Coordinates of C-alpha atoms and ligand atoms in Angstrom, one line a residue:
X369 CA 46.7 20.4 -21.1
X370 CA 42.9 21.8 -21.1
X371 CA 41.1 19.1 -18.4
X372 CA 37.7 18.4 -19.4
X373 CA 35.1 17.8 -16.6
X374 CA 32.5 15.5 -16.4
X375 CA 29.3 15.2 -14.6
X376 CA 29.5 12.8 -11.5
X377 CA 26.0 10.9 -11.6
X378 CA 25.1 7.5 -9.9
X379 CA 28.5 7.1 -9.3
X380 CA 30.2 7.6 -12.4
X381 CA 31.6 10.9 -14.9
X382 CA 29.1 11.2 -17.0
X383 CA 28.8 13.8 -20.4
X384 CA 26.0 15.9 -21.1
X385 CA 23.0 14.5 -23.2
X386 CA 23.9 16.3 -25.5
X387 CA 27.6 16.6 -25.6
X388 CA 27.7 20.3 -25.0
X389 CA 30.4 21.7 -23.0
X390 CA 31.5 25.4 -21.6
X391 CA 34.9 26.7 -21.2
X392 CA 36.1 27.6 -17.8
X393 CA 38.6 30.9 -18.2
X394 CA 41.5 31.9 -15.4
X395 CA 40.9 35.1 -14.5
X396 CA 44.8 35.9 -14.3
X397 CA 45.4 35.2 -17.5
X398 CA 41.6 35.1 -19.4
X399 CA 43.2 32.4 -20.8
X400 CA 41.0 28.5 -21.1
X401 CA 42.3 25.8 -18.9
X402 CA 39.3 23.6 -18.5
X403 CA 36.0 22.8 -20.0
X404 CA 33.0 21.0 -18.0
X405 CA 29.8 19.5 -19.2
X406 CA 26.8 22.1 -20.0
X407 CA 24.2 20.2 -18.1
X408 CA 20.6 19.5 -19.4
X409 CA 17.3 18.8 -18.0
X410 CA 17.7 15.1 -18.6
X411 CA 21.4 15.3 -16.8
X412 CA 19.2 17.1 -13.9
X413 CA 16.7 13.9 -14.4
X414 CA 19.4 11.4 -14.3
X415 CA 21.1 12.6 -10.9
X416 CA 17.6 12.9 -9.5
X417 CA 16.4 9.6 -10.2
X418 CA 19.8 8.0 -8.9
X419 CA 19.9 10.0 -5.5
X420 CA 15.9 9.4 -5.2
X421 CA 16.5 5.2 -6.2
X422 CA 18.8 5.5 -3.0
X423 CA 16.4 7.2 -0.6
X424 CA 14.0 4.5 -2.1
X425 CA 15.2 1.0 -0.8
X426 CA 18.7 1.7 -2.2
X427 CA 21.8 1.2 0.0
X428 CA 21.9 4.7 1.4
X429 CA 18.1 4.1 3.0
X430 CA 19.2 1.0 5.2
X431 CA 22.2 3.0 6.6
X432 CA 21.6 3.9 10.3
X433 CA 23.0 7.2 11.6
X434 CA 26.1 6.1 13.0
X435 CA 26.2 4.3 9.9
X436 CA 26.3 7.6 7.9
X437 CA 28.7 9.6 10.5
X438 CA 31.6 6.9 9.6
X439 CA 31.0 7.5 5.9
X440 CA 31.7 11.4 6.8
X441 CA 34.4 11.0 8.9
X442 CA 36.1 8.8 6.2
X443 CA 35.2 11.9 4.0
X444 CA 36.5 14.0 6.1
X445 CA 40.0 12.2 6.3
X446 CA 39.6 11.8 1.9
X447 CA 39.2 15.7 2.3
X448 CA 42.1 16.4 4.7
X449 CA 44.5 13.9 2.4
X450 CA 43.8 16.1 -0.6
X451 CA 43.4 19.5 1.1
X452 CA 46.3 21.2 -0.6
X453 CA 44.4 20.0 -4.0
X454 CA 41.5 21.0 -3.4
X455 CA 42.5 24.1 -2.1
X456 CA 44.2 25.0 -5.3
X457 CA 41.5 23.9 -7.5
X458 CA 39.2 26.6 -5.4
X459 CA 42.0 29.3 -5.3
X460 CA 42.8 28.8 -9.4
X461 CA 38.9 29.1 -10.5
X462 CA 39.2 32.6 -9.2
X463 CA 42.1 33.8 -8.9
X464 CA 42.8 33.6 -5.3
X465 CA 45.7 32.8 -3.5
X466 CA 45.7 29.6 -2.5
X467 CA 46.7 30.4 1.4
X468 CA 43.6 31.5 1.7
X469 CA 41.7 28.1 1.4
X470 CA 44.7 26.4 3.0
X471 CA 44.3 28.0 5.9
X472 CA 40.3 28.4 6.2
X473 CA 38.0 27.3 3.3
X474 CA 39.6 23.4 3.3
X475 CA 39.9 23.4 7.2
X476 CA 35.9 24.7 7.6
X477 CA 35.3 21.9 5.1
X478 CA 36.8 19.2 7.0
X479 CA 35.2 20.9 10.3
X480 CA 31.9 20.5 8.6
X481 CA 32.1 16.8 7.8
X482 CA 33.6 16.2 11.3
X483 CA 30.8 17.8 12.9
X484 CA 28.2 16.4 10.6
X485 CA 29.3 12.9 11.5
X486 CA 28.8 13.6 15.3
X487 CA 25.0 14.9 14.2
X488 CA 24.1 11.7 12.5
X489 CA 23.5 9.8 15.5
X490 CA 22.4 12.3 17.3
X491 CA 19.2 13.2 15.6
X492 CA 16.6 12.5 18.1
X493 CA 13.0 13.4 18.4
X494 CA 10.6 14.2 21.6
X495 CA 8.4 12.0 24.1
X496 CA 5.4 14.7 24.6
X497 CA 2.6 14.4 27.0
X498 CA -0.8 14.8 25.5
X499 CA -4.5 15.0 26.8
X500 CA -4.9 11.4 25.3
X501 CA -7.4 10.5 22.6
X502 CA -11.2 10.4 23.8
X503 CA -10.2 9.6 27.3
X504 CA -8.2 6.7 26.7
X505 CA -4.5 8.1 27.3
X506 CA -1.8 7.6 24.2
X507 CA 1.8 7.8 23.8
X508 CA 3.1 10.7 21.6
X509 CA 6.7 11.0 20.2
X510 CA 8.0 12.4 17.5
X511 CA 10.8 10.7 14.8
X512 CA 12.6 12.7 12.4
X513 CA 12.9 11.6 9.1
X514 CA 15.5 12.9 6.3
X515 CA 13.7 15.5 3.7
X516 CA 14.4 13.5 0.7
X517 CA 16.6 14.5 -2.2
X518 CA 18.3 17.7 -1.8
X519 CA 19.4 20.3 -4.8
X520 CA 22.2 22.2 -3.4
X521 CA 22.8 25.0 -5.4
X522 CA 26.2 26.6 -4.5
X523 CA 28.0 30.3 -5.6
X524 CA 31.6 30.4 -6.3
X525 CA 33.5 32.5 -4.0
X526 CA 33.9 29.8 -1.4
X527 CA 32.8 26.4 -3.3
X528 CA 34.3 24.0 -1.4
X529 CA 33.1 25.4 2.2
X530 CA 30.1 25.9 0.7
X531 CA 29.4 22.9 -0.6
X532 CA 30.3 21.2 2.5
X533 CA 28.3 22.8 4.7
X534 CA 24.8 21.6 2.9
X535 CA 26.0 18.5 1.6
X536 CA 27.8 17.1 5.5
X537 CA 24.5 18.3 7.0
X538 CA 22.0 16.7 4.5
X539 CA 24.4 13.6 4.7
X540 CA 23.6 13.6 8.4
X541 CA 20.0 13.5 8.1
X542 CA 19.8 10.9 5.4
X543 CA 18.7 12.7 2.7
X544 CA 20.7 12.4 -0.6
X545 CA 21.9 15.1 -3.1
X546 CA 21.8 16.4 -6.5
X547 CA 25.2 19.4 -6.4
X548 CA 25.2 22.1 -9.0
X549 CA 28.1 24.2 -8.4
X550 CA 28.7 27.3 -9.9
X551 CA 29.5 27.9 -13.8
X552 CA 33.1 28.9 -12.4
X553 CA 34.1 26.4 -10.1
X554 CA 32.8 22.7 -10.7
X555 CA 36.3 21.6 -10.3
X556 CA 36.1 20.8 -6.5
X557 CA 32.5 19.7 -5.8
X558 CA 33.8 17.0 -8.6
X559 CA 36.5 15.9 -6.5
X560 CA 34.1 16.2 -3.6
X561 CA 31.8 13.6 -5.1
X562 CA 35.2 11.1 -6.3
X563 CA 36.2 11.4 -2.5
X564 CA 32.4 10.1 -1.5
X565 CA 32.4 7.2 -3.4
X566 CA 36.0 6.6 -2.3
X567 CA 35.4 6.6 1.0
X568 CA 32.2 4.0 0.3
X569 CA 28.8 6.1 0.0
X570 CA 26.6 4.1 -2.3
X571 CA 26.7 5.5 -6.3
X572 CA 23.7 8.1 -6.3
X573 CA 23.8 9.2 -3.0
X574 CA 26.1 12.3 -3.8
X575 CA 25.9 13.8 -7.7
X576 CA 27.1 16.6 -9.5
X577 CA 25.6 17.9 -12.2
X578 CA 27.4 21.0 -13.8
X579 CA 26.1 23.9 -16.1
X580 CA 24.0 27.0 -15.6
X581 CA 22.2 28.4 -13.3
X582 CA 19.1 28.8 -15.5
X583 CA 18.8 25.5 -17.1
X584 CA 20.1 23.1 -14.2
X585 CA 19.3 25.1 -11.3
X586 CA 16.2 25.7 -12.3
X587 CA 15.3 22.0 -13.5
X588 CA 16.6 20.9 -10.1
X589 CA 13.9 23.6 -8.4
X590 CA 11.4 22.2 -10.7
X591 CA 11.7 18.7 -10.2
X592 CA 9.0 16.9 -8.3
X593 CA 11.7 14.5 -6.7
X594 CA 13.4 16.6 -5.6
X595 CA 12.3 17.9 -1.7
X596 CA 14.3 20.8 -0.7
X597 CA 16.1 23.3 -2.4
X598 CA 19.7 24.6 -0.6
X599 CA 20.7 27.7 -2.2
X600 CA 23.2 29.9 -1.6
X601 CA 24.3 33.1 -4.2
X602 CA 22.6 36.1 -4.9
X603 CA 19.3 37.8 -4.1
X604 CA 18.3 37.9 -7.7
X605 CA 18.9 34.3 -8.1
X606 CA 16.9 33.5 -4.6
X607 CA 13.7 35.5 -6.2
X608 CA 13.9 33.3 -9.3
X609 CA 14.1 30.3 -7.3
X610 CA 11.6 31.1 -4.9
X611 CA 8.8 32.0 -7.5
X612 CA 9.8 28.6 -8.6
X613 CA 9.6 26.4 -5.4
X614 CA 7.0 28.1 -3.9
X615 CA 3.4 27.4 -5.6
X616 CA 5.1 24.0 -4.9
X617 CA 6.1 24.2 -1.4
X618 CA 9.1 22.8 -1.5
X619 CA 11.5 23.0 1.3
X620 CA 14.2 25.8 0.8
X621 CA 16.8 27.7 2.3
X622 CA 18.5 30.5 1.0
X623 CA 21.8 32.4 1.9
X624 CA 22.1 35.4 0.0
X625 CA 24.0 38.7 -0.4
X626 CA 25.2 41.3 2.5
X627 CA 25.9 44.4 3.1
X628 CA 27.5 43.8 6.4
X629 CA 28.6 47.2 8.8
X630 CA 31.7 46.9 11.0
X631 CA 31.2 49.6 13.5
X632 CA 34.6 51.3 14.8
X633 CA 33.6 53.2 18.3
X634 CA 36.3 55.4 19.1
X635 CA 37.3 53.3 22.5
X636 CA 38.5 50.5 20.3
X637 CA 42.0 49.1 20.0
X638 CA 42.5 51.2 16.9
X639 CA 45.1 49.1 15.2
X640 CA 43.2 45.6 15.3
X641 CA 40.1 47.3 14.3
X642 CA 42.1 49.1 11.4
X643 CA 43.7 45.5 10.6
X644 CA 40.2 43.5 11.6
X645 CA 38.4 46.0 9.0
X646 CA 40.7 45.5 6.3
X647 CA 40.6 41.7 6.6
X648 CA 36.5 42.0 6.3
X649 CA 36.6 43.6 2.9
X650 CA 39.7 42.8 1.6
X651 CA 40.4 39.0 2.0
X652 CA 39.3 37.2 -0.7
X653 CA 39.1 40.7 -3.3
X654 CA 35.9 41.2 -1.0
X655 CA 34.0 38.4 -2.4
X656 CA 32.3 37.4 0.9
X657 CA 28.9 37.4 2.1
X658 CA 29.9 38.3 5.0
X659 CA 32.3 41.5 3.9
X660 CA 32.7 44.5 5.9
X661 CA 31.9 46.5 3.1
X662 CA 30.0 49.5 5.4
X663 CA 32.6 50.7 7.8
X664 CA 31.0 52.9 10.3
X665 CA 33.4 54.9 12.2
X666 CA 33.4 57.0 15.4
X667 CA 33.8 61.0 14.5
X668 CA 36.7 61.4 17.0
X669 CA 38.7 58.7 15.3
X670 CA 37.1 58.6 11.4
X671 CA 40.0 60.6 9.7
X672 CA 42.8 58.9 11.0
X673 CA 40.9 55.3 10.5
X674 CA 40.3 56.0 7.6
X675 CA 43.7 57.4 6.6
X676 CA 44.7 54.1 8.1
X677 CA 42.4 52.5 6.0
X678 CA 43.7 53.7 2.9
X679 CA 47.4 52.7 3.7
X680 CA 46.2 49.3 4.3
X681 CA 44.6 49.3 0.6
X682 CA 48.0 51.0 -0.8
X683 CA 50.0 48.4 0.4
X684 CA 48.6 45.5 -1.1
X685 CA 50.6 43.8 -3.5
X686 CA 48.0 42.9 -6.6
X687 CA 48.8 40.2 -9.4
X688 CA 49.3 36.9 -10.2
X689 CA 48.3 35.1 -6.6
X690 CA 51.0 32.5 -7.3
X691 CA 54.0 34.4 -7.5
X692 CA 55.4 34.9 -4.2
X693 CA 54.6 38.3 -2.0
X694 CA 51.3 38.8 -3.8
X695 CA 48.7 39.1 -1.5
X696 CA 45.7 39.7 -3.4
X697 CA 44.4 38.5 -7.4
X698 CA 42.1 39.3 -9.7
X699 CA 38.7 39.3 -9.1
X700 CA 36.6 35.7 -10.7
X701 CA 35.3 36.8 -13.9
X702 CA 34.8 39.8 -16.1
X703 CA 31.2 40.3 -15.4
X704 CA 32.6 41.0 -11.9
X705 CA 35.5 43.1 -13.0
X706 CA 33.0 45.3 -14.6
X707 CA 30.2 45.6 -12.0
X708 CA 32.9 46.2 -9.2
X709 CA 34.4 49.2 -11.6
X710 CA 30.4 50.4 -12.3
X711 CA 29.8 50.7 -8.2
X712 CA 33.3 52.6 -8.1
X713 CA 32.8 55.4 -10.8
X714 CA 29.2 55.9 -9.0
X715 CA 30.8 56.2 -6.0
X716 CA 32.8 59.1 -7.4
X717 CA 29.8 60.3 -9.2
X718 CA 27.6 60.6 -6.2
X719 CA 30.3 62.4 -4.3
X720 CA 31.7 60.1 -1.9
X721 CA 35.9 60.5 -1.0
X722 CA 38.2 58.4 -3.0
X723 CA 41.2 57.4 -0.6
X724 CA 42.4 54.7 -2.3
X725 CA 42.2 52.4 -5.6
X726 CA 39.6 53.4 -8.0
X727 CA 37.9 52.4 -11.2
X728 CA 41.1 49.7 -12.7
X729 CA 41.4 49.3 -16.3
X730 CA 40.2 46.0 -18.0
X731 CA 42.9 43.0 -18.9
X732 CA 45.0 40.8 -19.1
X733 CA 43.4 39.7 -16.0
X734 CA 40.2 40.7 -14.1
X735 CA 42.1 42.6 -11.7
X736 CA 40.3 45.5 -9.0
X737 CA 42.3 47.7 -6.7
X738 CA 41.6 48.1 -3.3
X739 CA 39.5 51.1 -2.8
X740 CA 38.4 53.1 -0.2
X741 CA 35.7 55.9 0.3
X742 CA 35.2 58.0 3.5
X743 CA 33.1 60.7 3.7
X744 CA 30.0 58.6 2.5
X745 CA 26.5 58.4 3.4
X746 CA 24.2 55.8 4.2
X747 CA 21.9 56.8 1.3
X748 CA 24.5 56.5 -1.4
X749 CA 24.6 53.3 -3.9
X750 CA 28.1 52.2 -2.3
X751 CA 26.4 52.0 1.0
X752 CA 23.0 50.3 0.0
X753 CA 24.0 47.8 -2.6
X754 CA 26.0 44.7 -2.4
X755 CA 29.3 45.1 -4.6
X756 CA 31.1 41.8 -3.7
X757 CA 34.6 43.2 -4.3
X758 CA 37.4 44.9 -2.6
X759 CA 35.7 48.0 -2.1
X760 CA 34.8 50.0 1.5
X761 CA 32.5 52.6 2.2
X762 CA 33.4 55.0 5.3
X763 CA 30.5 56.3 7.2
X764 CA 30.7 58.6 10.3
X765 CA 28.8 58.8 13.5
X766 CA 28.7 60.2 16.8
X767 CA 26.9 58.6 19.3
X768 CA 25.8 53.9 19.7
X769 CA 21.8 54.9 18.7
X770 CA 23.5 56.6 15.4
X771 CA 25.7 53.6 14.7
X772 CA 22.6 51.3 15.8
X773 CA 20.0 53.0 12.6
X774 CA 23.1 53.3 10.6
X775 CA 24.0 49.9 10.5
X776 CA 20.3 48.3 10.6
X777 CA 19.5 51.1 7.7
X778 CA 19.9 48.6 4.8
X779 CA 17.9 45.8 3.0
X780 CA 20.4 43.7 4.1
X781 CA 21.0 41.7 7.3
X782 CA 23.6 38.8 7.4
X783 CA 26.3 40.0 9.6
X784 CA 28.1 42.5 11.6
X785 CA 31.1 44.0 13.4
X786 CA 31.3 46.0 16.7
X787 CA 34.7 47.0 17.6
X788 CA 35.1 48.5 21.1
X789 CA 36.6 47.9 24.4
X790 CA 33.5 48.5 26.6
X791 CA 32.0 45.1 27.0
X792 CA 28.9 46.9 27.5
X793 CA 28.5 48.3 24.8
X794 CA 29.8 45.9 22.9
X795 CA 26.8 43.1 24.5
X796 CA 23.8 46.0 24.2
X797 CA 25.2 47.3 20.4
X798 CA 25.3 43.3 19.2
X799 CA 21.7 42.7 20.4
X800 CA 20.1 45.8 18.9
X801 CA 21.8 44.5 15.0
X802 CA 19.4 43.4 13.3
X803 CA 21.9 40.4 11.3
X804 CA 22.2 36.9 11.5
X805 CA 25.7 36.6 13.1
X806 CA 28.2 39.4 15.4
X807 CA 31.6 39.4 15.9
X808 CA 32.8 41.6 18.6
X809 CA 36.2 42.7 18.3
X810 CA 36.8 40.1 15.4
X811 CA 35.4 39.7 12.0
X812 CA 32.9 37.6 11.0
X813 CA 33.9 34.0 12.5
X814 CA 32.7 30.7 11.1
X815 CA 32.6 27.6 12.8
X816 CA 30.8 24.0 12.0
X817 CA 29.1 24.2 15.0
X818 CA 27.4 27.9 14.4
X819 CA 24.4 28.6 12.7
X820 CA 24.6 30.6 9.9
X821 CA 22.4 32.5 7.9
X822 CA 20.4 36.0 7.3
X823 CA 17.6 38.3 8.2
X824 CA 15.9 40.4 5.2
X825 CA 17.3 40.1 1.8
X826 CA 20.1 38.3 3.3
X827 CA 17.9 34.9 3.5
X828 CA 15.8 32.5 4.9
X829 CA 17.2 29.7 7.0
X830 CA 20.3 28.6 9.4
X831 CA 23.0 26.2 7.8
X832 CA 25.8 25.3 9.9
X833 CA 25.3 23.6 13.7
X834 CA 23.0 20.8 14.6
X835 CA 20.1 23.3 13.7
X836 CA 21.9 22.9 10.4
X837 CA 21.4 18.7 9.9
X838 CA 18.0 19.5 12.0
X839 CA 16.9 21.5 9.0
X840 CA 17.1 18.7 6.4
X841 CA 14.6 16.4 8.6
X842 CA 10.7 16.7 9.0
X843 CA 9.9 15.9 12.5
X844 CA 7.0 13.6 12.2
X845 CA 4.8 12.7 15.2
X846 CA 3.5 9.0 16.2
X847 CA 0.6 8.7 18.8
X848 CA -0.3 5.1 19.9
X849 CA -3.6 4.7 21.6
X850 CA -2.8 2.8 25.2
X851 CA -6.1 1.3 26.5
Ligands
LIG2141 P1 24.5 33.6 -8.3 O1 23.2 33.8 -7.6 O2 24.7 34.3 -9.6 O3 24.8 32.1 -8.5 C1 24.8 31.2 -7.4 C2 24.4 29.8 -7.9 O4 23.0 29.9 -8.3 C3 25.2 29.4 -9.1 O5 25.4 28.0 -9.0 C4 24.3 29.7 -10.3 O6 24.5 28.9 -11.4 C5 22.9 29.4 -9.7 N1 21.8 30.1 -10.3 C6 21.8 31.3 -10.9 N2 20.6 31.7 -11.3 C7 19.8 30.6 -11.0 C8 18.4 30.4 -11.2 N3 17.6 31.3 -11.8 N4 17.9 29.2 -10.7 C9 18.7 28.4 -10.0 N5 20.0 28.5 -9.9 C10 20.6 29.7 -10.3 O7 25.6 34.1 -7.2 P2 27.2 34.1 -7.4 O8 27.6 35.3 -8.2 O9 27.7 32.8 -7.7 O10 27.6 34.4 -5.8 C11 27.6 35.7 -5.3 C12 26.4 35.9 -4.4 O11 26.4 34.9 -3.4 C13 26.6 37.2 -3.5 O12 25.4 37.9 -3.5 C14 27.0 36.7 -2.2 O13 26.7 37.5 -1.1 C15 26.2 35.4 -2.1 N6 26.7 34.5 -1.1 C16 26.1 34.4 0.1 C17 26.6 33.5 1.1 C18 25.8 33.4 2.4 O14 26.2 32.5 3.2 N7 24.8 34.1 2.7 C19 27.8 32.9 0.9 C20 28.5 33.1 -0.3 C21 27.9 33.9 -1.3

């Protein structure tokens, strides 16, 4: 039976003003199994005068911070009780096996809120010694106060994990939210928002309005009320929003896209790298930020890594992610399909080595092959331009200052690989990146108590961490005259 979503605003599911409604399509199948509200400006209004009621003498405002960390951690159990749920409504949106948020997305969630509710009491300000005020001394300290209402705007390739990692942080700091998940997935942010008021936040302090990215997004970045703007997604969708938010100087921080090298030197453990590098582009069909979709390689070792590679991508079992032994599904939606088969064929065009996969062919089901290409170089579109699919480009080098410009050559600068056994190198190749995060010897790992975020087109801001709760305060400062 097709479910039909509704909004989640001051506490209750709520329609659309105006009754519209878009159809939410599994990309196994391209079949409809849902429909959610299309929201409007006056949904945006709604949830933003509920979560700005509750900053403003509602229920939410009189909480204290340890307050707020028992709300989360009840969360945080809510989430844990429902994991395999939720994990299924993220996997189903886009056609991703369901092990996958089992055994990280839902867990990073859960992290999140138990991390956040640690941070809620814990965010202090500063005694600071001053000159005094016209020779009289003073005392100076500084308070921080929550930002206000919050839009989080959030992508869908990891919605839950996502979500949780603005909305547990903004929680922390007292500021209240207004969620727009992604067209694709509005299914768990929902849930989300059921399992706040569940576990006892006030109605408006968490909503959910669903839709497009150019109607509620955009209202959300246009709304006086609203004091910060989260955003994760694409660069494209970061330009709009900043043109937006800043002539009005709104709070923002934005996570974009990646183009993220993993560099192979030729002393590393060649069949973890080989299994490390496959797991950076492949899990998830390559719809990470944080993919390994540049794979630099050392020239004594490139063929065979890459013939390695390639077997990797060939073995993969593609189809329906819920029959057993499939290990990877289709990719979210058509649009995607085609752009990840576009980037493909101009690989091929521009010369580059097709080991594996290739351009697929379209339906029943959004599905991409695996696909490889060696013998690339930097300057090609695979290299320079975020795909976000299952595809990896193979560049050789010879010598750590090679690997160094290769891998800080892009517009990009979110994350990064180095895979060697000389700690040495390793420490001096990590600190020349010019990313937010490095993994050494292991791809990409999150944790609620990292910060994460980009350099260049990759973004502006940390999430994640206490820097992450830290960031949805303004530290204001108090000086009292002491004659
Ligand atoms: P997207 O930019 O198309 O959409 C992301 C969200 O923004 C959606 O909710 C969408 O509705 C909304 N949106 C779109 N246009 C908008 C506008 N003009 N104003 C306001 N909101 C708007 O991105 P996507 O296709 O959902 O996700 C893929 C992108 O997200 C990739 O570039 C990927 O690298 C990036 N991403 C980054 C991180 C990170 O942590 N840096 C994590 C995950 C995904």
């Amino acid at each position: 039976m097709t479910q039909h979503l509704k909004h989640f605003i001051d506490g209750a599911p709520v329609d659309s003003s105006d009754g519209a409604r878009m159809s939410l399509v599994n990309p196994v199948d391209e079949k409809e199994y849902a429909t959610a509200a299309r929201g409007t400006v006056e949904d945006v209004r709604r949830a933003v005068a509920a979560a700005h009621a509750q900053l403003k003498g509602g229920a939410w405002s009189r909480l204290n911070g340890a307050q707020r960390g028992m709300l989360l951690s009840k969360l945080a159990d809510l989430v844990q009780r429902d994991l395999d749920m939720l994990a299924d409504m993220d996997a189903n949106a886009i056609g991703r096996s369901p092990m996958e948020p089992r055994m990280m997305d839902v867990p990073n969630a859960i992290a999140n809120l138990r991390a956040a509710a640690g941070w809620a009491n814990q965010l202090e300000g500063r005694t600071i010694p001053t000159s005094g005020y016209m020779g009289t001394k003073t005392l100076s300290y500084t308070v921080r106060e929550p930002i206000g209402v919050v839009g989080a705007i959030v992508p869908w390739n990891s919605p839950l994990m996502i979500t949780t990692w603005k909305v547990a942080a903004l929680l922390a700091a007292g500021c209240t939210v207004v969620i727009k998940p992604s067209e694709e997935t509005p299914q768990s942010a929902l849930h989300l928002a059921a399992l706040c008021q569940e576990a006892g936040f006030p109605d408006g302090a968490v909503n959910v309005v669903t839709g497009c990215g150019e109607v509620v997004g955009k209202a959300l970045c246009e709304h006086p009320d609203v004091a910060k703007i989260s955003f994760t997604g694409s660069p494209e969708a970061g330009r709009a929003i900043q043109r937006i938010v800043g002539p009005l100087f709104k709070r923002v921080a934005l996570e974009l896209g990646g183009k993220s090298p993993q560099i192979v030197f030729d002393d590393a453990a060649f069949e973890d790298a080989a299994r490390g590098c496959a797991l950076g582009i492949f899990v998830n069909q390559g719809q990470v930020c944080a993919a390994g979709s540049r794979i630099l390689v050392q020239k004594g070792i490139s063929k065979r890594f890459a013939g390695a590679l390639a077997n990797a991508a060939n073995q993969i079992r593609i189809g329906n992610p819920a029959e057993p032994g499939v290990q990877m599904g289709p990719v979210a939606k058509k649009a995607q399909q085609e752009r990840v088969n576009r980037y493909i064929q101009r690989g091929i065009d521009e010369g580059a080595q097709l080991l594996a996969g290739g351009v697929s062919p379209s339906g029943p089901g959004f599905f991409v092959k695996p696909t490889i290409f060696a013998g690339a170089t930097n300057d090609m579109t695979i290299a320079r331009e975020e795909i976000f699919g299952p595809v990896a480009t193979i560049i050789e080098f010879e010598t750590d200052g090679q690997a160094i410009a290769l891998a800080n050559d892009s517009e990009y600068g979110l994350a990064a690989t180095v895979w060697t056994s000389n700690l040495a190198r390793a420490h001096k190749v990590a600190q020349a990146l010019e990313v937010g995060a490095v993994g050494v010897n292991c791809w990409s790992p999150l944790d609620a108590n990292l910060p994460w975020g980009g350099l260049k087109t990759s973004g502006i801001g940390r999430e994640g961490g206490l820097g992450g709760a830290l960031a949805f305060t303004e530290e204001k400062v108090i000086t009292v005259l002491l004659p």
